[in-house]
Amino acid sequence: MRVLVTGGCGYVGAHTVRELSAAGHEVAICDNLSTGHRPFGEGYRLIEADIANQDVLAKALDGVDAVLHFAASAYVGESVVNPRKYIHNNVESALKLLDAVLASPARLFVFSSTCAVYGVPRTLPIAETAPRDPVNPYGATKLFFEHALAAYSVAHGLRSVSLRYFNAAGAHPDGSMGELHTPETHLIPLALQAALGVAPPLTIFGNNLNTPDGTCIRDYIHVSDLGRAHVLALEYLAQGGRTTCLNLGTGEGTSVAQIVLAAERISGRKVPYSYADPRPGDPPALYADSALAQSVLGWRPQFDISAILSTAWNWELRLQAMNHRL
Ligand SMILES: NC(=O)c1ccc[n+]([C@@H]2O[C@H](COP(=O)([O-])OP(=O)(O)OC[C@H]3O[C@@H](n4cnc5c(N)ncnc54)[C@H](O)[C@@H]3O)[C@@H](O)[C@H]2O)c1
């Protein structure tokens, strides 16, 4: 299939582009490079533009069968202090993208959603049927877009899969790409960079939570496993699959303290850290029930937490050798 990938120069988008290409799909990327990296798009047709640019999108969508939409602003904390940015990019600009898609023949759409649509879960593991009650503007914008997709599916026949990722982590196994956010807010790169001495000591938010070791539990899913799930979602839609929302996680919770120990084991270095108060609205534990994605897509995560840490470590060493410049 011919696919347009928005945000294909970002972390999850770029890994998915590799998986799409390996599966034989023809990929073009639309990215404004606001947080993405041009080298991640090398070897593919890169349309350097904003998703809100309807003229460019109309041309980019010519002959395209499906759109995979990663482009978004994706910092929970920033969304709390600057909700306008999130409503603008993740809703207003994203709806313009949908207008361009509806004006084109493409009727298949895969959307990067998030477990943040659930807010603070009442039960674990979290299934797709759990109440959606986001506790920050980021999650609210993603939920709004899911609703828009559901409505456009009924009204306009735009069939979609919204993939609710838990915590994307790890790096490409061949060492060619990985996580590089500025600022970095994700635990695993921060722990590994602290071990290397290129980032401050890790701050662990909460050590007295209602979890077995008192630290936060999250569900870390390897970015290449996410990429493969997108390929399967695309193929599901191409075979006539109905609009749906699916969780993508391993179903295994890992605590911050366990991540620190694994980071020390894999790096052979100490991870310096200190404790701070838990962040408001940060649930003590989040992990997915991914049974639906497994049955609908036939998807199984292939990377465990050790593989996540070791691929991330290889990538950090490479970034350090390149002075964090791509
Ligand atoms: N990383 C995670 O753990 C995680 C978890 C759940 C959901 N997600 C979602 O996955 C998607 C990708 O996340 P990521 O971590 O790869 O982020 P990222 O910042 O690395 O990638 C986002 C990409 O989109 C581009 N972009 C942003 N706004 C754009 C616009 N208006 N027009 C064109 N390009 C634009 C950026 O330049 C970047 O290349 C996001 O939608 C995010 O909300 C990520």
mmCIF file of N, CA and C and ligand atoms in Angstrom, residues 7 9-12 31-36 49-51 70-72 74 89 112-114 138 142 165-166 168 181 186, ligand 1:
data_model
loop_
_atom_site.group_PDB
_atom_site.id
_atom_site.type_symbol
_atom_site.label_atom_id
_atom_site.label_comp_id
_atom_site.label_asym_id
_atom_site.label_seq_id
_atom_site.Cartn_x
_atom_site.Cartn_y
_atom_site.Cartn_z
ATOM 1 N N GLY A 7 4.518 12.822 11.121
ATOM 2 C CA GLY A 7 5.391 12.656 12.283
ATOM 3 C C GLY A 7 6.364 11.498 12.124
ATOM 4 N N CYS A 9 9.368 11.501 11.290
ATOM 5 C CA CYS A 9 10.756 11.763 11.710
ATOM 6 C C CYS A 9 10.864 11.781 13.233
ATOM 7 N N GLY A 10 9.781 11.455 13.915
ATOM 8 C CA GLY A 10 9.819 11.385 15.380
ATOM 9 C C GLY A 10 10.156 9.973 15.845
ATOM 10 N N TYR A 11 10.158 9.809 17.137
ATOM 11 C CA TYR A 11 10.613 8.554 17.757
ATOM 12 C C TYR A 11 9.770 7.342 17.306
ATOM 13 N N VAL A 12 8.484 7.348 17.606
ATOM 14 C CA VAL A 12 7.670 6.169 17.271
ATOM 15 C C VAL A 12 7.423 6.109 15.760
ATOM 16 N N ASP A 31 6.324 15.838 7.918
ATOM 17 C CA ASP A 31 6.806 16.207 9.255
ATOM 18 C C ASP A 31 7.281 17.651 9.205
ATOM 19 N N ASN A 32 6.906 18.436 10.220
ATOM 20 C CA ASN A 32 7.393 19.825 10.251
ATOM 21 C C ASN A 32 8.710 19.947 11.017
ATOM 22 N N LEU A 33 9.235 18.832 11.472
ATOM 23 C CA LEU A 33 10.531 18.752 12.171
ATOM 24 C C LEU A 33 10.552 19.605 13.443
ATOM 25 N N SER A 34 9.374 19.848 14.034
ATOM 26 C CA SER A 34 9.337 20.636 15.277
ATOM 27 C C SER A 34 10.012 19.879 16.416
ATOM 28 N N THR A 35 9.807 18.577 16.478
ATOM 29 C CA THR A 35 10.524 17.762 17.475
ATOM 30 C C THR A 35 11.208 16.560 16.815
ATOM 31 N N GLY A 36 11.032 16.416 15.515
ATOM 32 C CA GLY A 36 11.595 15.250 14.814
ATOM 33 C C GLY A 36 12.991 15.517 14.300
ATOM 34 N N ALA A 49 6.493 19.756 6.102
ATOM 35 C CA ALA A 49 5.319 20.639 6.174
ATOM 36 C C ALA A 49 4.534 20.322 7.434
ATOM 37 N N ASP A 50 3.675 21.289 7.763
ATOM 38 C CA ASP A 50 2.783 21.104 8.905
ATOM 39 C C ASP A 50 1.534 20.349 8.434
ATOM 40 N N ILE A 51 0.986 19.529 9.327
ATOM 41 C CA ILE A 51 -0.223 18.763 8.961
ATOM 42 C C ILE A 51 -1.418 19.678 8.689
ATOM 43 N N PHE A 70 1.070 10.212 13.473
ATOM 44 C CA PHE A 70 1.864 10.307 14.706
ATOM 45 C C PHE A 70 2.066 11.752 15.140
ATOM 46 N N ALA A 71 1.994 12.700 14.171
ATOM 47 C CA ALA A 71 2.389 14.084 14.459
ATOM 48 C C ALA A 71 1.521 14.663 15.568
ATOM 49 N N ALA A 72 2.160 15.105 16.640
ATOM 50 C CA ALA A 72 1.423 15.672 17.769
ATOM 51 C C ALA A 72 2.417 16.298 18.720
ATOM 52 N N ALA A 74 3.476 16.061 22.568
ATOM 53 C CA ALA A 74 3.308 14.847 23.377
ATOM 54 C C ALA A 74 3.970 14.909 24.760
ATOM 55 N N ASN A 89 -2.383 21.997 18.199
ATOM 56 C CA ASN A 89 -1.693 20.997 17.367
ATOM 57 C C ASN A 89 -2.446 19.669 17.296
ATOM 58 N N SER A 112 -2.081 7.498 16.548
ATOM 59 C CA SER A 112 -1.307 7.311 17.781
ATOM 60 C C SER A 112 -2.087 7.880 18.946
ATOM 61 N N SER A 113 -2.806 7.029 19.650
ATOM 62 C CA SER A 113 -3.458 7.483 20.870
ATOM 63 C C SER A 113 -2.607 7.047 22.061
ATOM 64 N N THR A 114 -3.166 7.096 23.231
ATOM 65 C CA THR A 114 -2.339 6.940 24.430
ATOM 66 C C THR A 114 -3.158 6.402 25.596
ATOM 67 N N TYR A 138 -3.251 16.902 27.487
ATOM 68 C CA TYR A 138 -2.710 15.998 26.462
ATOM 69 C C TYR A 138 -3.675 14.829 26.225
ATOM 70 N N LYS A 142 -6.170 13.825 22.858
ATOM 71 C CA LYS A 142 -6.108 12.524 22.164
ATOM 72 C C LYS A 142 -7.488 11.860 22.172
ATOM 73 N N TYR A 165 -1.075 3.597 23.066
ATOM 74 C CA TYR A 165 0.200 3.070 23.550
ATOM 75 C C TYR A 165 0.306 3.307 25.046
ATOM 76 N N PHE A 166 0.967 2.370 25.705
ATOM 77 C CA PHE A 166 1.395 2.619 27.077
ATOM 78 C C PHE A 166 2.767 3.312 26.958
ATOM 79 N N ALA A 168 6.103 3.947 25.438
ATOM 80 C CA ALA A 168 7.022 3.565 24.357
ATOM 81 C C ALA A 168 8.454 3.651 24.895
ATOM 82 N N HIS A 181 14.356 13.051 22.581
ATOM 83 C CA HIS A 181 13.427 14.145 22.813
ATOM 84 C C HIS A 181 14.176 15.279 23.522
ATOM 85 N N HIS A 186 11.353 11.002 29.520
ATOM 86 C CA HIS A 186 11.043 9.584 29.718
ATOM 87 C C HIS A 186 12.090 8.915 30.610
HETATM 88 N N1 LIG B 1 6.428 8.187 23.183
HETATM 89 C C1 LIG B 1 5.437 7.654 23.921
HETATM 90 O O1 LIG B 1 5.660 7.017 24.965
HETATM 91 C C2 LIG B 1 4.002 7.796 23.463
HETATM 92 C C3 LIG B 1 3.002 7.190 24.228
HETATM 93 C C4 LIG B 1 1.683 7.309 23.811
HETATM 94 C C5 LIG B 1 1.379 8.002 22.652
HETATM 95 N N2 LIG B 1 2.376 8.603 21.952
HETATM 96 C C6 LIG B 1 1.996 9.344 20.735
HETATM 97 O O2 LIG B 1 2.805 8.866 19.677
HETATM 98 C C7 LIG B 1 3.072 9.912 18.746
HETATM 99 C C8 LIG B 1 4.560 10.003 18.519
HETATM 100 O O3 LIG B 1 5.218 10.262 19.761
HETATM 101 P P1 LIG B 1 6.796 10.400 19.805
HETATM 102 O O4 LIG B 1 7.239 10.046 21.177
HETATM 103 O O5 LIG B 1 7.370 9.709 18.626
HETATM 104 O O6 LIG B 1 6.943 11.986 19.637
HETATM 105 P P2 LIG B 1 7.992 12.802 18.750
HETATM 106 O O7 LIG B 1 7.911 14.206 19.263
HETATM 107 O O8 LIG B 1 9.309 12.122 18.729
HETATM 108 O O9 LIG B 1 7.358 12.729 17.292
HETATM 109 C C9 LIG B 1 6.355 13.592 16.838
HETATM 110 C C10 LIG B 1 6.697 13.953 15.395
HETATM 111 O O10 LIG B 1 5.632 14.740 14.847
HETATM 112 C C11 LIG B 1 6.161 15.914 14.230
HETATM 113 N N3 LIG B 1 5.101 16.931 14.345
HETATM 114 C C12 LIG B 1 4.536 17.426 15.474
HETATM 115 N N4 LIG B 1 3.575 18.300 15.164
HETATM 116 C C13 LIG B 1 3.512 18.366 13.799
HETATM 117 C C14 LIG B 1 2.708 19.087 12.880
HETATM 118 N N5 LIG B 1 1.772 19.955 13.292
HETATM 119 N N6 LIG B 1 2.910 18.894 11.547
HETATM 120 C C15 LIG B 1 3.871 18.030 11.097
HETATM 121 N N7 LIG B 1 4.666 17.318 11.936
HETATM 122 C C16 LIG B 1 4.486 17.483 13.280
HETATM 123 C C17 LIG B 1 7.429 16.216 15.007
HETATM 124 O O11 LIG B 1 8.358 17.009 14.291
HETATM 125 C C18 LIG B 1 7.960 14.801 15.285
HETATM 126 O O12 LIG B 1 8.755 14.335 14.221
HETATM 127 C C19 LIG B 1 2.447 11.164 19.328
HETATM 128 O O13 LIG B 1 1.186 11.348 18.727
HETATM 129 C C20 LIG B 1 2.280 10.825 20.796
HETATM 130 O O14 LIG B 1 1.204 11.528 21.372
HETATM 131 C C21 LIG B 1 3.678 8.516 22.322
#
